[in-house]
Coordinates of C-alpha atoms in Angstrom, one line a residue:
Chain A
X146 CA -43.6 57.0 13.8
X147 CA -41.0 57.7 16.5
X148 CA -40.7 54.5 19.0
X149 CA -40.9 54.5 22.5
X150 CA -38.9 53.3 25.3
X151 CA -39.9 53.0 28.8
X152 CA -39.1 51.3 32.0
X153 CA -41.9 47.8 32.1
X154 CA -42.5 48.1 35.8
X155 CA -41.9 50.8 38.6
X156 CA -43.0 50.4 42.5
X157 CA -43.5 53.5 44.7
X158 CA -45.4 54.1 47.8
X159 CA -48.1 56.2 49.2
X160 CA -47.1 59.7 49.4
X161 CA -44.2 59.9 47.1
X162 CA -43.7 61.4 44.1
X163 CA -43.4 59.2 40.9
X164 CA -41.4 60.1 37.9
X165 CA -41.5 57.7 34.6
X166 CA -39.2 58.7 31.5
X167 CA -39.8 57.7 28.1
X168 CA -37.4 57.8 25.9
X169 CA -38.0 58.7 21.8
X170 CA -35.0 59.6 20.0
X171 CA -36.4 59.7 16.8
X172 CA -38.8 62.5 17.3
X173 CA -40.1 64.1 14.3
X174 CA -40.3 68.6 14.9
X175 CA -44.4 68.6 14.5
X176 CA -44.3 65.1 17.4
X177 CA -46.5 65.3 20.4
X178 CA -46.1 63.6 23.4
X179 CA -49.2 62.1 24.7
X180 CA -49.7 60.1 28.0
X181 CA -52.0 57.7 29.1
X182 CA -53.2 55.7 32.0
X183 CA -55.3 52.7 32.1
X184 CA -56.2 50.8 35.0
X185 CA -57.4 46.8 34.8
X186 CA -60.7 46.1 33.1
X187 CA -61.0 49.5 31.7
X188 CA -60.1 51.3 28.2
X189 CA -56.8 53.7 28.6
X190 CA -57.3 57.2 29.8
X191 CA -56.0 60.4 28.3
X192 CA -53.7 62.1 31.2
X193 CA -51.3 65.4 29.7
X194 CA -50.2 66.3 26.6
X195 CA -47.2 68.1 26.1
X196 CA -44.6 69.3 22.9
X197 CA -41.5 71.1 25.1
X198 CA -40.6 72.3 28.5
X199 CA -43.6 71.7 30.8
X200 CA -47.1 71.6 31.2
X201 CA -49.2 70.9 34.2
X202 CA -52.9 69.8 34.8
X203 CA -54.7 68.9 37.9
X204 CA -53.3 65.1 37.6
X205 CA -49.7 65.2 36.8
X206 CA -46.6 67.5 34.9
X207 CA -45.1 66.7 32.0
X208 CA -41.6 67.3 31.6
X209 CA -39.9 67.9 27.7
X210 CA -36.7 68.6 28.0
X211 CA -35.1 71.0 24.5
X212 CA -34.1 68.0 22.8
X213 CA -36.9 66.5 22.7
X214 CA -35.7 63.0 23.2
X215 CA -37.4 62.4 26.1
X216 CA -40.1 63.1 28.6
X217 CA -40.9 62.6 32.2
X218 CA -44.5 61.9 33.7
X219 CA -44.5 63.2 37.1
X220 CA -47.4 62.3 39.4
X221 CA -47.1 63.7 42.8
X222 CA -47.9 61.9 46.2
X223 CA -48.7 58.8 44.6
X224 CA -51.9 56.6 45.9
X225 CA -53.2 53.7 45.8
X226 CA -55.7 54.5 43.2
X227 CA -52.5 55.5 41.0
X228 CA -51.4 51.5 40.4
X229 CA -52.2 51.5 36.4
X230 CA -50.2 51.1 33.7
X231 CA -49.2 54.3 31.7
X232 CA -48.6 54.6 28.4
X233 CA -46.3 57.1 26.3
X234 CA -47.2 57.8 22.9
X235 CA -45.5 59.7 20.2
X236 CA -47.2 60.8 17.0
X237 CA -48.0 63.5 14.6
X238 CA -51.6 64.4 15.9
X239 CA -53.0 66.0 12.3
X240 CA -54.1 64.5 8.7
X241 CA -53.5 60.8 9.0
X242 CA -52.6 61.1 12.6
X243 CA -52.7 57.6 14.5
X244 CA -52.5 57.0 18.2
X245 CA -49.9 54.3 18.3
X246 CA -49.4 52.2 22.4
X247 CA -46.2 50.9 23.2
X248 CA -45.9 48.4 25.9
X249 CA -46.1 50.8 29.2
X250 CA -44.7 51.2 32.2
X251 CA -47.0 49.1 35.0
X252 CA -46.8 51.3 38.4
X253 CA -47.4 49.3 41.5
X254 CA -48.2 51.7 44.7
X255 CA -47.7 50.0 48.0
X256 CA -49.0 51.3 51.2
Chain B
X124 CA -71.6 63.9 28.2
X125 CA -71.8 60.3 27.6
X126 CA -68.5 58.0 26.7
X127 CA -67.9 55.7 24.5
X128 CA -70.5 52.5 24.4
X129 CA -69.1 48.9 23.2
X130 CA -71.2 46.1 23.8
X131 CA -71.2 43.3 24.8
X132 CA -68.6 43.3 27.4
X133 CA -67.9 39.4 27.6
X134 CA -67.9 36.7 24.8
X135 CA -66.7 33.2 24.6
X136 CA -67.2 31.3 20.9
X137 CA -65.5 28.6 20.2
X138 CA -62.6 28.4 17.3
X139 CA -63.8 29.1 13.5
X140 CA -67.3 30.4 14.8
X141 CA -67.9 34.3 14.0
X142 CA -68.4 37.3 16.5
X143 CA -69.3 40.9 15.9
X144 CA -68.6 43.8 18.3
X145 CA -70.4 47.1 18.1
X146 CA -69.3 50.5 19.2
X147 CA -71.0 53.6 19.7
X148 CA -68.9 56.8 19.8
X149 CA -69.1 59.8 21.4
X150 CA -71.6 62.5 19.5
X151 CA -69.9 64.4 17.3
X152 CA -66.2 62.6 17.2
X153 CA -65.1 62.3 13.4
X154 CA -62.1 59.7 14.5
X155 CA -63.4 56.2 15.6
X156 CA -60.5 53.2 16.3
X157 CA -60.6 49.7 17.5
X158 CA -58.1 48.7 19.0
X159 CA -57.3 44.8 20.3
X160 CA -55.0 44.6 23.5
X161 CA -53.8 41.1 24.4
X162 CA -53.2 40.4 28.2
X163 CA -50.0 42.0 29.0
X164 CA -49.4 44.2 26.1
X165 CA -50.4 47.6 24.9
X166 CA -53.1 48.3 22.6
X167 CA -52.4 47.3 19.3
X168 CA -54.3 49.8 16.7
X169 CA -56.4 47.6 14.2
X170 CA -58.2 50.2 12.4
X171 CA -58.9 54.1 12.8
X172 CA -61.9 55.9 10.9
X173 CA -62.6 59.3 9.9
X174 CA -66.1 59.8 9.5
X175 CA -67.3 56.5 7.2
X176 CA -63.8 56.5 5.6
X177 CA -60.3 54.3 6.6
X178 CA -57.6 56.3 7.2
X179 CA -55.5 53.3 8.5
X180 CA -56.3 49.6 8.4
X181 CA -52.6 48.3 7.7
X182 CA -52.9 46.4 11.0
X183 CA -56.2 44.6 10.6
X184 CA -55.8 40.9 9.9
X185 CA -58.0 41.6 6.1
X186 CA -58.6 37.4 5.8
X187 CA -60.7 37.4 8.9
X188 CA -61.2 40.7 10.7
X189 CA -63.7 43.5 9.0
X190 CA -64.8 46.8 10.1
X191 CA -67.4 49.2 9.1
X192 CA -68.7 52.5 10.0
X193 CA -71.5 53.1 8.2
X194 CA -72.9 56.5 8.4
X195 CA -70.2 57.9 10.0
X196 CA -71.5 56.9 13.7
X197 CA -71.9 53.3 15.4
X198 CA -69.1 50.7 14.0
X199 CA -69.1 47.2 13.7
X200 CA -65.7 44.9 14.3
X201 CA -66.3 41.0 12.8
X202 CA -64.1 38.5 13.0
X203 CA -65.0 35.4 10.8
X204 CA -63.5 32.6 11.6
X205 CA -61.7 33.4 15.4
X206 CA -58.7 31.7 16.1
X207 CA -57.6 31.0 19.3
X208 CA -54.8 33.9 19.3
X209 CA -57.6 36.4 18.6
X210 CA -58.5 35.9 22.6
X211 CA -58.4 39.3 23.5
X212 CA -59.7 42.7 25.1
X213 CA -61.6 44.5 21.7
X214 CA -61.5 48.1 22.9
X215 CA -63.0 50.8 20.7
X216 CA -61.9 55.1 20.9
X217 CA -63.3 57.7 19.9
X218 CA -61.8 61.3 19.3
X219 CA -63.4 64.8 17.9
X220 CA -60.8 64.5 14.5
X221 CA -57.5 63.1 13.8
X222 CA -55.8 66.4 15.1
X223 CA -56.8 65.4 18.5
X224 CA -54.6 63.1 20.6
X225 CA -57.6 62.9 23.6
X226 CA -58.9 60.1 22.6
X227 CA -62.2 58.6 25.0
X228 CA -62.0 54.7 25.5
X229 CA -64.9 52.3 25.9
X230 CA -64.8 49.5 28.8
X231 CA -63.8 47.0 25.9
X232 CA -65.2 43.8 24.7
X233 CA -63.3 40.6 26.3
X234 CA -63.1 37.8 23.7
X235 CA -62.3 34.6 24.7
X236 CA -62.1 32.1 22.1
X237 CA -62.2 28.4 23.1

């Protein structure tokens, strides 16, 4: 399983946009990236999913650049209900598939 | 449709007593895991079903932690005798098949051993 790297703690305010990188150097060619968000006292929460360039839902973009060695989570204007911690995962999502957490990157959102 | 049910949400046993945790997955998801997440850190995968069978257990302390899906629906999580490092978050997932990296969460089970 490809490792992950990302930053342990970012702070952002209201209104901006928020980018966190992960970094996975070891990618394998049939690796998804996969983020996820949880927020205290609750289970993690599936956000985007993503294998190269970009994809977009109605909560944030995902940004794979051609290598492949990293990816961005972009959440625009940032609120308060954003403060979570978000987790990138990398794995082979078929036969024997496992969703492996790293550590995570805790977002704090200040007014 | 309804999410992922773990009950109970709080327990506090005392050192070398025994605890079970129950999950009940979404309808119709193959792929079942339990996960335990320690304050501070990630989710650490302890086991992941597919249907009734393990496809991964290679993290599950085998001397004192045991799962079981029977049926291929509800699953149980023991842990006989706790330890005081087992205090924990027990949080079980639930996915349609292994192919499918949206995996739904329950609200978790908080251990607290004393």
């Amino acid at each position: 399983l490809a490792k992950t790297t990302q930053p342990i703690s970012m702070d952002s305010y209201e209104g901006q946009e928020v980018n966190i990188t992960c970094s996975h150097n070891n990618i394998a060619t049939n690796d998804y990236i996969t983020w996820y968000q949880q927020f205290p006292s609750q289970g993690p929460r599936f956000i985007i999913q993503g294998y190269k360039t970009k994809v977009t839902n109605e909560v944030a973009s995902l940004f794979i650049p051609a290598d492949r060695k990293s990816s961005t989570l972009s959440l625009p204007r940032v609120s308060l209900s954003d403060t979570a911690v978000y987790y990138c995962l990398v794995g082979r999502y078929n036969q024997g598939g496992k969703l492996i957490f790293g550590q995570g990157t805790e977002l704090s959102v200040k007014p | 449709e309804a999410g992922v049910a773990q009950s109970p949400r709080y327990k506090i046993i005392e050192k070398r007593q025994s605890v079970a945790f129950w999950c009940n997955p979404i309808s119709g998801h193959a792929t079942l895991y339990w996960y335990q997440q320690i304050l501070g850190q990630g989710p650490k995968l302890l086991i992941q079903f597919q249907n009734n069978g393990v496809v991964d257990d290679s993290q599950l302390p085998k001397d004192r932690f045991s799962a079981e899906r029977l049926k291929g629906v509800d699953s149980t999580l023991k842990i006989q005798p706790a330890k005081l490092e087992d205090s924990a978050v027990y949080l079980c997932a639930s996915s349609r098949d292994q192919g499918n990296t949206e995996a739904f969460f329950g609200q978790g089970t908080r251990l607290t051993v004393v």
